Coordinates of C-alpha atoms in Angstrom, one line a residue:
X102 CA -101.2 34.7 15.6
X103 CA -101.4 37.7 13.0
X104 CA -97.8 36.6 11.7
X105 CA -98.9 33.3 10.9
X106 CA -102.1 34.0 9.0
X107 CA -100.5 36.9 7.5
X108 CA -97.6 34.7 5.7
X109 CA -99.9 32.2 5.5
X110 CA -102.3 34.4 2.9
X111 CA -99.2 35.7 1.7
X112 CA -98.2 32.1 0.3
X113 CA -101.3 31.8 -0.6
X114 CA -101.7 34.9 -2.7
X115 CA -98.5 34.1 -4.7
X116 CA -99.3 30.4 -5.7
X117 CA -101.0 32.0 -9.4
X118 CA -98.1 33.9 -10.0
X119 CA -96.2 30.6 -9.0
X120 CA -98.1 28.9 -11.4
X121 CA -97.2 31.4 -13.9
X122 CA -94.0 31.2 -14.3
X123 CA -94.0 27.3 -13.4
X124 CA -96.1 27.0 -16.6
X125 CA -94.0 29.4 -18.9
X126 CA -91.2 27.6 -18.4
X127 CA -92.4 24.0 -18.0
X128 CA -92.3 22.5 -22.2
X129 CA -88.6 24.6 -22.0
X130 CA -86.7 21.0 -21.3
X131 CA -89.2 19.0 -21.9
X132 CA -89.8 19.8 -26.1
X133 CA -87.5 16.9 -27.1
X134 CA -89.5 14.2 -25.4
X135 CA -93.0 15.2 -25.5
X136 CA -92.7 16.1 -28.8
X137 CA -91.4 12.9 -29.8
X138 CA -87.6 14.4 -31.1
X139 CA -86.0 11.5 -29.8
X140 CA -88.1 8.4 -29.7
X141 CA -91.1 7.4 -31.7
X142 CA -94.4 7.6 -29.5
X143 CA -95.7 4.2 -27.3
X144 CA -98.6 3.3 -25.3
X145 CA -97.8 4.4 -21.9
X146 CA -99.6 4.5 -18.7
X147 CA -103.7 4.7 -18.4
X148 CA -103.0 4.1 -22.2
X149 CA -101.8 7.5 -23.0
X150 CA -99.0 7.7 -25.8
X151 CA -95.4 8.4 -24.8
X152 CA -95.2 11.4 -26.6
X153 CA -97.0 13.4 -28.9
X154 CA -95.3 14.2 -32.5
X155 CA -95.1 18.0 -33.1
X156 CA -93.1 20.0 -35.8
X157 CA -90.9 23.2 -34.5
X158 CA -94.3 24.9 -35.9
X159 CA -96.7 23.1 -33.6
X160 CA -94.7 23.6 -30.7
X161 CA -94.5 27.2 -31.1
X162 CA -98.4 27.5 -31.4
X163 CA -98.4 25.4 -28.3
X164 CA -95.6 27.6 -26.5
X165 CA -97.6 30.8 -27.2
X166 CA -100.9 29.2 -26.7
X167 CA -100.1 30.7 -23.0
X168 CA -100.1 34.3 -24.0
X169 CA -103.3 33.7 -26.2
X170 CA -105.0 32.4 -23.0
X171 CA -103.1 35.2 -21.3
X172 CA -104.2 37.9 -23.0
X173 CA -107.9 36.7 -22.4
X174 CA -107.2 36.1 -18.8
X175 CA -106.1 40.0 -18.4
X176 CA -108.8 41.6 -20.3
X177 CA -111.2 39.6 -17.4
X178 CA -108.9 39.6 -15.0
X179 CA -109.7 43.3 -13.2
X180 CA -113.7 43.2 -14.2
X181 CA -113.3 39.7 -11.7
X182 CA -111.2 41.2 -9.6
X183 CA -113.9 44.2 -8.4
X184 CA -116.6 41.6 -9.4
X185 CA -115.6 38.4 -7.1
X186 CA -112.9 40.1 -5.1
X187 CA -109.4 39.5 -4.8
X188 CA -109.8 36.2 -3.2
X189 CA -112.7 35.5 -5.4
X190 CA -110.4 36.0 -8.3
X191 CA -107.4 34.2 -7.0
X192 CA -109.7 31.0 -7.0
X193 CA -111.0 31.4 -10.3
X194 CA -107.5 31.4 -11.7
X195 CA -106.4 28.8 -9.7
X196 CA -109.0 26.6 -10.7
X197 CA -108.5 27.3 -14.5
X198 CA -104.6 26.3 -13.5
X199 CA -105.9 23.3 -12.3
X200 CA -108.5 22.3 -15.4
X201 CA -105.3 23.3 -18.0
X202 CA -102.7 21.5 -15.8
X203 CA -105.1 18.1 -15.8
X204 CA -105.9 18.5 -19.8
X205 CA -102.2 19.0 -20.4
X206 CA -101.3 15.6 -18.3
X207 CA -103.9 13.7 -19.7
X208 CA -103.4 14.8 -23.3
X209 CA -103.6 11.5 -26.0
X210 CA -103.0 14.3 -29.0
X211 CA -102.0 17.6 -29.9
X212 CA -105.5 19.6 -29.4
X213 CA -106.1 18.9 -26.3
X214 CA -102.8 20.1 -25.0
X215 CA -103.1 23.1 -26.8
X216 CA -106.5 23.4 -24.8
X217 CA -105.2 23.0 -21.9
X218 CA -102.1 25.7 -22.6
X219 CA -105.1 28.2 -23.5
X220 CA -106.5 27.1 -20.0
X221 CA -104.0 27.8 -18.1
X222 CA -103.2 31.0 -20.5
X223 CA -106.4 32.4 -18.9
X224 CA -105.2 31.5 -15.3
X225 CA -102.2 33.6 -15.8
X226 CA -103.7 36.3 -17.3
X227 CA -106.2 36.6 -14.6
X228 CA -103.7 36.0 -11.6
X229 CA -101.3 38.5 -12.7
X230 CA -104.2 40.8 -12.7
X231 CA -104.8 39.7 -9.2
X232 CA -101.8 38.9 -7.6
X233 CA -99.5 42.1 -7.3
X234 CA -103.1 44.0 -6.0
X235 CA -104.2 41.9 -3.9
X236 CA -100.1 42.3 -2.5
X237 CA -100.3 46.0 -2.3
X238 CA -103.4 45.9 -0.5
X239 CA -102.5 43.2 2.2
X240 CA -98.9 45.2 3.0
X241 CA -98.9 48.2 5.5
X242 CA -97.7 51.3 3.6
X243 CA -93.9 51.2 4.5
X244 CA -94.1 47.6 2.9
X245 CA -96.1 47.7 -0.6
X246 CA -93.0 48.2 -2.7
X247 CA -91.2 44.9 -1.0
X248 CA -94.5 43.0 -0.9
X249 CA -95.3 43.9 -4.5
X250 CA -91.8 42.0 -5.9
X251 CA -93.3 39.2 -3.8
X252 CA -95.4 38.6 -7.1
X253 CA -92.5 38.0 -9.8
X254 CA -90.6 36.7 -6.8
X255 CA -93.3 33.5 -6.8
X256 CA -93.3 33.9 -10.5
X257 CA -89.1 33.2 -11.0
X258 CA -89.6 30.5 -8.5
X259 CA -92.0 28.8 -10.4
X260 CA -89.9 28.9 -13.3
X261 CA -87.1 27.5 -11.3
X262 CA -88.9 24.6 -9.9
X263 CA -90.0 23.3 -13.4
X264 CA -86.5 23.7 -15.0
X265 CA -85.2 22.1 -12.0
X266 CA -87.8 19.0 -12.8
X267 CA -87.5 19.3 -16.1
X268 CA -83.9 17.7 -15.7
X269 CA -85.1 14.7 -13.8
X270 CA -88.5 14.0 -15.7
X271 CA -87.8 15.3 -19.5
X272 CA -87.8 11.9 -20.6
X273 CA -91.0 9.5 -21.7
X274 CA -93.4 8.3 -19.7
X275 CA -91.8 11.2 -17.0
X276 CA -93.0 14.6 -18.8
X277 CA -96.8 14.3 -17.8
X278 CA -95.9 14.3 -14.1
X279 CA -94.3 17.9 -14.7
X280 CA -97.7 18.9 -15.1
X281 CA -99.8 16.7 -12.4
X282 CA -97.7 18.7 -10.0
X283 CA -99.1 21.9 -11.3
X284 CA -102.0 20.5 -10.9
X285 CA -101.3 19.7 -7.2
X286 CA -100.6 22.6 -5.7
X287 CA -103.9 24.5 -7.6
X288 CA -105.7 22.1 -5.5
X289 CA -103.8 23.0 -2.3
X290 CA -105.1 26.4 -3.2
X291 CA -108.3 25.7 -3.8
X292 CA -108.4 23.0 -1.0
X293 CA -107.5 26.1 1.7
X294 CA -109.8 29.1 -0.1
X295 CA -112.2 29.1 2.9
X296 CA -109.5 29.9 5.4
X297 CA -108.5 33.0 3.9
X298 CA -110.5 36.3 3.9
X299 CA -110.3 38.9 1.3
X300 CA -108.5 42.2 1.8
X301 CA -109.9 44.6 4.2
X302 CA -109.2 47.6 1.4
X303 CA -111.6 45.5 -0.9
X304 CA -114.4 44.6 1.6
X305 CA -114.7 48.0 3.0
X306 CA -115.4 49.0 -0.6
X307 CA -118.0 46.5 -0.9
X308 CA -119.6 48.0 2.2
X309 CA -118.6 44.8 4.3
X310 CA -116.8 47.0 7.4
X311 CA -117.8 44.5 10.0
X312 CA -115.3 42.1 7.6
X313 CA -112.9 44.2 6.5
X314 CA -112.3 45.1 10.5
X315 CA -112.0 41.3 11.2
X316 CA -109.6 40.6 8.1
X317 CA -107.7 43.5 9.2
X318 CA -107.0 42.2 12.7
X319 CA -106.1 38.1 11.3
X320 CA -103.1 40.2 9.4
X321 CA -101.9 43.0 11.2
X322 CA -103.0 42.2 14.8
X323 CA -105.1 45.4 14.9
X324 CA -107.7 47.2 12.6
X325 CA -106.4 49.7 10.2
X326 CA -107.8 53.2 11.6
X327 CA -108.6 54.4 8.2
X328 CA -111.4 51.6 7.8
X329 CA -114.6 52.7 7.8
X330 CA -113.5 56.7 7.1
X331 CA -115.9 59.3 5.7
X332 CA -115.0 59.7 1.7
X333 CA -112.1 62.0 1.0
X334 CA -112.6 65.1 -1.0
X335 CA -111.8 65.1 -4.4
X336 CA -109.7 68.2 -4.6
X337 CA -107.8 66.7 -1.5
X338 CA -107.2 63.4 -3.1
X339 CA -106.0 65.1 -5.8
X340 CA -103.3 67.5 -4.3
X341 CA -102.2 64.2 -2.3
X342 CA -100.8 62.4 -5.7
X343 CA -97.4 61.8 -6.4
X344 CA -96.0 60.9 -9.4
X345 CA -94.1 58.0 -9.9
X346 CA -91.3 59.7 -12.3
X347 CA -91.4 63.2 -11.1
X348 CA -88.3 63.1 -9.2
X349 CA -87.3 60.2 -6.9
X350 CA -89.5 58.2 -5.5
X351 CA -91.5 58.6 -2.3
X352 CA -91.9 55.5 0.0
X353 CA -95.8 55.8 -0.8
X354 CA -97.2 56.6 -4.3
X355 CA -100.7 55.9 -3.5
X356 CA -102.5 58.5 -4.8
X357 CA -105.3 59.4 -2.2
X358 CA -109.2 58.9 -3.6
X359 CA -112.6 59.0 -2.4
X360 CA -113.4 55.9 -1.9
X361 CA -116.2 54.0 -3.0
X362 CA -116.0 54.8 -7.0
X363 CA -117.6 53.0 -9.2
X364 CA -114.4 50.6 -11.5
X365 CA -112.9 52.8 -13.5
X366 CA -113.5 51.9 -17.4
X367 CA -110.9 51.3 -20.3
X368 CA -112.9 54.5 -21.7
X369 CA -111.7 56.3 -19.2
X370 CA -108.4 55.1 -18.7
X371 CA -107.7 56.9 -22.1
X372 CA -109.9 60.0 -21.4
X373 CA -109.4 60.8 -18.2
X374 CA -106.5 63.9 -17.3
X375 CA -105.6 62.3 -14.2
X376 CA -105.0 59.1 -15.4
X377 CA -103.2 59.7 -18.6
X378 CA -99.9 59.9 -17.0
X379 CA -100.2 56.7 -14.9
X380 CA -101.6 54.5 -18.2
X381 CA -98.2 56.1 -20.4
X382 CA -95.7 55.7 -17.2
X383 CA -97.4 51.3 -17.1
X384 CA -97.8 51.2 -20.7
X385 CA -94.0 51.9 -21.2
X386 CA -92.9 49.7 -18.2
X387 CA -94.5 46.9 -19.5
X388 CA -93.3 46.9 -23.2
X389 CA -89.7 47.2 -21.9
X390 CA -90.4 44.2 -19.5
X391 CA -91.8 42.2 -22.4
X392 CA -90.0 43.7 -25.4
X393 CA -86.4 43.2 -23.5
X394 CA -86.7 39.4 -25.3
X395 CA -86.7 38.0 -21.6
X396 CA -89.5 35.4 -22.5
X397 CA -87.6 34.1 -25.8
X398 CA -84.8 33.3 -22.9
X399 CA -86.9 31.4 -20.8
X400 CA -88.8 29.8 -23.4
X401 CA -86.2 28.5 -25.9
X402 CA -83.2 29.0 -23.8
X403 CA -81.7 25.0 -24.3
X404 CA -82.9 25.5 -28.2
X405 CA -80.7 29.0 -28.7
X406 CA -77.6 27.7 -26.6
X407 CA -78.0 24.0 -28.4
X408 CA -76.5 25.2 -31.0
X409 CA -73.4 26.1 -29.6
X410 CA -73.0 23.7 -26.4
X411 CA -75.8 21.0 -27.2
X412 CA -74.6 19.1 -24.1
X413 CA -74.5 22.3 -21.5
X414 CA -77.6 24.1 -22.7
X415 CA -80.0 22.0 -19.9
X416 CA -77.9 22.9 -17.8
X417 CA -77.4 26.9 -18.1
X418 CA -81.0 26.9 -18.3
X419 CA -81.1 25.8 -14.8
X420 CA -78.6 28.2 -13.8
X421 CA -80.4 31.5 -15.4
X422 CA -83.7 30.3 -13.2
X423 CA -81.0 29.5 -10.2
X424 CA -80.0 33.4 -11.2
X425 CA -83.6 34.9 -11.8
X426 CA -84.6 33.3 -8.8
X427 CA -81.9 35.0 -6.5
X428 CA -81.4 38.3 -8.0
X429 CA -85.1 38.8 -7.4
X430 CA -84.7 39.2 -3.8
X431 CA -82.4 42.8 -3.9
X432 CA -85.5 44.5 -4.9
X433 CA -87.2 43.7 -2.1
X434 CA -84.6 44.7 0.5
X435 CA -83.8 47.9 -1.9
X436 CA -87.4 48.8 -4.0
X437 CA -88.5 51.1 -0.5
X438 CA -85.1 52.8 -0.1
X439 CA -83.6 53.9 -3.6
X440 CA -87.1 54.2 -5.3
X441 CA -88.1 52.3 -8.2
X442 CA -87.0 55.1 -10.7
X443 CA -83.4 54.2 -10.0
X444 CA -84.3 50.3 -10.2
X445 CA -86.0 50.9 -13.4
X446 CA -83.4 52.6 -15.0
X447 CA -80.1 50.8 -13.6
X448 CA -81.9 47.6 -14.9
X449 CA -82.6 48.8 -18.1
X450 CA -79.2 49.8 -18.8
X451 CA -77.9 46.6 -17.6
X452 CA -79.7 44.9 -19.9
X453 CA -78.7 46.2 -22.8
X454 CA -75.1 45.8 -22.0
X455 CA -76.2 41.7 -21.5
X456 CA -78.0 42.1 -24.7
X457 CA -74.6 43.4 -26.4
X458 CA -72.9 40.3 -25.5
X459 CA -75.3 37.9 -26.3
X460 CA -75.8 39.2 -30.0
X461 CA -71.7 39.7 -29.8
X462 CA -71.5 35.5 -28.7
X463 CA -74.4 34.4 -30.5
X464 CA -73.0 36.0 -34.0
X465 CA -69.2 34.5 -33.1
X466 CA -70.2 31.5 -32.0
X467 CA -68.9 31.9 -28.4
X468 CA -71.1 29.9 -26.1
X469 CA -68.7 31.2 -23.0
X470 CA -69.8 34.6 -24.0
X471 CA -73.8 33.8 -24.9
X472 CA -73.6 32.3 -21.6
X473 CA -72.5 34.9 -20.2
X474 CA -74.3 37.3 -21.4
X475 CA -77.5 35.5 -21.2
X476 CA -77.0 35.1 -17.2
X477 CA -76.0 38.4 -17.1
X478 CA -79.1 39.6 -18.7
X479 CA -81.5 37.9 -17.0
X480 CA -80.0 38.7 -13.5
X481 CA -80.4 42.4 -14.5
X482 CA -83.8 41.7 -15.7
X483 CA -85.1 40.1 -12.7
X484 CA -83.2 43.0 -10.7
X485 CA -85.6 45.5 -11.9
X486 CA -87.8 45.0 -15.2
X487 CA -88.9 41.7 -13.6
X488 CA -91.2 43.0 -10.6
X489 CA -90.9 46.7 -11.0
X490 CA -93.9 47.0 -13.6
X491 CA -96.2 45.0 -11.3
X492 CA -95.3 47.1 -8.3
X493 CA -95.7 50.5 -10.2
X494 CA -99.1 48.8 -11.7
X495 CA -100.7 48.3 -7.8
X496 CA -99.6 51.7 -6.7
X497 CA -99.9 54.4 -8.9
X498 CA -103.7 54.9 -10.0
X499 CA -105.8 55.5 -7.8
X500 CA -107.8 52.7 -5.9
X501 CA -110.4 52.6 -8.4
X502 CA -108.6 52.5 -11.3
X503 CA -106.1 49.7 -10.3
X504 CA -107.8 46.7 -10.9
X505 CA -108.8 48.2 -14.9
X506 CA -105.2 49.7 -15.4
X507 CA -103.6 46.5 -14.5
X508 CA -105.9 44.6 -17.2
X509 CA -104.9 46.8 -19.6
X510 CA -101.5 46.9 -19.2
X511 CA -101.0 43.3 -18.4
X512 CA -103.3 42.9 -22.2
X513 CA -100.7 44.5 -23.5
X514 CA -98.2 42.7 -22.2
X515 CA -99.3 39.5 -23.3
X516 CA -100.0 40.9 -26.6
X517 CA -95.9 41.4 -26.8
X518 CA -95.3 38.2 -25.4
X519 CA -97.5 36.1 -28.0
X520 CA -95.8 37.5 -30.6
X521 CA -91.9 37.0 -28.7
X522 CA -93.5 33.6 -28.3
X523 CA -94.8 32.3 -31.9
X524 CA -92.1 34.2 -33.7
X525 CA -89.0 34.3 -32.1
X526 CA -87.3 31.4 -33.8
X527 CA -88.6 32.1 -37.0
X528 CA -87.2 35.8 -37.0
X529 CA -84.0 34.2 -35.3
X530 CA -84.1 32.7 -38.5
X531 CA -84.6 35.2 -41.7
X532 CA -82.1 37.9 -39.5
X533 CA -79.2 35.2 -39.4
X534 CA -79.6 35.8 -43.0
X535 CA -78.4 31.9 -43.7
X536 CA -75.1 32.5 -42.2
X537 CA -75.8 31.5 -38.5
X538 CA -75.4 35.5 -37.0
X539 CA -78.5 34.1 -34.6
X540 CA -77.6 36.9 -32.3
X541 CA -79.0 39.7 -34.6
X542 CA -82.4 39.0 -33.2
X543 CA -81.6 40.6 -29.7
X544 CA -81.0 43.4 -32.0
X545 CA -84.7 44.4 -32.0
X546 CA -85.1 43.6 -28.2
X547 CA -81.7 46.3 -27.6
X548 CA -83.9 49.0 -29.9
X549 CA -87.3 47.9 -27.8
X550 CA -85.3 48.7 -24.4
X551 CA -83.2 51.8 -25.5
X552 CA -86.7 53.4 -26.7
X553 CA -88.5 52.8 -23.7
X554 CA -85.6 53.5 -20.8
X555 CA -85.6 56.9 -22.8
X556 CA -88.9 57.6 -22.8
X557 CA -89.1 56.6 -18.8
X558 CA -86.4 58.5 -18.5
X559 CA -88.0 61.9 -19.6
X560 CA -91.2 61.4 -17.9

């Protein structure tokens, strides 16, 4: 009985980050035809045009629309979070997924789509702040690190499902349903809300023990014994910490804290002695997640490979998700047994070899090698950099803390991404300096990841 509801809140946990990556990636394959590339827009069904003219220009604003709403979403995200609760949350996103999803099919011109991108922007922003929490919390110790790569694991599937689509439906009069679908499964969400409780860690902080009891025998087929607990000393909590890079890893970083703290500010993240490690250690594993360049692949991967293989590039794009999707599932057999110090840093390497050979094919004009190195790179990414940041992000700081560190971080991270988004193809641009060396952008992603791998690496 546990098992069931227990996957079953699982699943249901997951579906923003789903929704995530299914939206990141969803105008990927279909920017010919709903921009109106190939065919010149017609009335179409409920009377809505075919497609919708846009210039490379407007279709980047679009693109990175998503991190605008994003970055919103995040700075929100962990007030929400403490405010509403982790389910509470989890609907609010979903439902903003929904609303953005809707706006986006139904769009008849271009500032309504770019509404709903900004929609379901905030969705992501908030879910991610959600998600790999709310994760953390439902897994029993011996489990957070593999339940917390559940989160980019629903995230790569997402992306895989709309590049899969994408193929069949990036056509007029098709496109639209790419995004009903998104719509859909918000509504399963939404639709099954009242079935799930909240986690037992977040209603015994709301004083709720009677619930938090209850919530804690639906998923682990007993209570947890620590519920209910007197508060814990604060010189004890603090002799309990562990840091994340001091070493290798411990199966539990959890620092211990007293429990029922008031939210810990973004004043304090920054003041605070105890914290100031955990905020650099996030800080860092979030702009080499972001600043590796992974997002230009998965947003513009058919328009850097059209160049050289205009006729394969749909294609490949399908198989990096096919390979983002399966090399996320090592981390969570391995995160709990060689640390995520060593997962960090084995994928960070990695990736800048990848990133070597795709500036190497790109400048050459090798698509064998681009592709190549582009699979490559995004195997290694989803290896490690993928969900390592969000699993570090849940554990770290204490309880607290978590919901405010993850805003800030995950700001941050969006912050990166809007501007990987809106100006990666005109940097691609000005550094091919006219002569087509399109690969000497992944130059300033190689200097992003060698910084950061080396600062991780001395902390």
């Amino acid at each position: 009985m546990s098992l069931v509801y227990f996957s079953g809140v699982v699943l249901w946990t997951t579906i923003p980050a789903f929704e995530f990556g299914y939206h990141t990636s969803a105008l990927n394959q279909l920017q010919a035809t709903m921009s109106c590339v190939t065919a010149n827009p017609t009335p179409g069904a409920l009377n809505l045009p075919s497609c919708i003219p846009m210039s490379d220009t407007k279709f980047g604003i679009l693109t990175s629309a998503l991190t605008l709403g994003g970055l919103v979403g995040s700075l929100w995200g962990g007030y929400y979070s403490d405010r509403l609760g982790r389910k509470g949350a989890s609907v609010l996103s979903s439902a903003l997924f929904f609303l953005g999803a809707l706006a986006m099919a139904g769009a008849w011109a271009y500032p309504v789509l770019v509404l709903g991108r900004l929609f379901t922007g905030i969705g992501s922003g908030m879910g991610l702040c959600v998600v790999p929490v709310m994760l953390s919390e439902l897994a029993a110790p011996k489990m957070k690190g593999a339940m917390g790569t559940l989160n980019q694991l629903a995230i790569v599937v997402g992306i895989l499902l709309t590049q899969a689509i994408g193929l069949v439906m990036a056509r007029q009069g098709l496109w639209r349903q790419v995004l009903v679908i998104a719509a859909g499964i918000c509504a399963l969400q939404l639709v099954s809300a009242p079935f799930i409780h909240d986690t037992p860690a977040w209603l015994e902080d709301h004083d709720r023990d009677a619930e938090a009891k209850r919530a804690a025998v639906l998923l682990w087929g007993e209570a947890d014994p620590t519920l209910g607990d007197e508060e814990v000393p604060e010189e004890e909590a603090i002799s309990e910490q562990q840091p994340l890079f001091e070493g290798e890893d411990a199966a539990e970083d959890v620092p211990a804290t007293p429990k029922r703290l008031q939210p810990a500010t973004f004043r304090e993240l920054f003041t605070s002695p105890a914290l100031r490690r955990p905020v650099i250690v996030v800080l860092l594993c979030f702009l080499a997640q972001q600043g590796s360049g992974i997002n230009s692949v998965i947003y513009y991967s058919t328009n850097i490979l059209g160049r050289l293989a205009p006729t394969l590039s749909p294609y490949i794009s399908l198989i990096i998700a096919v390979i983002n999707a399966l090399m996320t599932f090592p981390p969570v057999f391995l995160i709990d047994r060689i640390g995520k110090r060593t997962i960090m840093q084995l994928s960070i390497i990695a990736c800048v070899l990848f990133g070597i050979l795709i500036t190497v094919g790109l400048n050459v004009g090798q698509p064998v090698v681009s592709a190549v190195g582009i699979i490559g790179f995004v195997a290694a990414f989803a290896a490690g950099l993928g969900p390592v940041p969000y699993v570090i992000t849940a554990q770290i700081a204490p309880y607290h803390a978590v919901s405010t560190l993850a805003a800030l971080a995950l700001s941050m991270s969006w912050i990166v991404n809007f501007f990987v988004a809106l100006g990666f193809l005109p940097l691609r641009n000005l550094l091919s300096l006219g002569r087509g060396l399109d690969g000497n952008v992944f130059i300033v992603f190689l200097c992003i990841l060698a910084f950061c791998g080396v600062s991780l690496w001395r902390l």
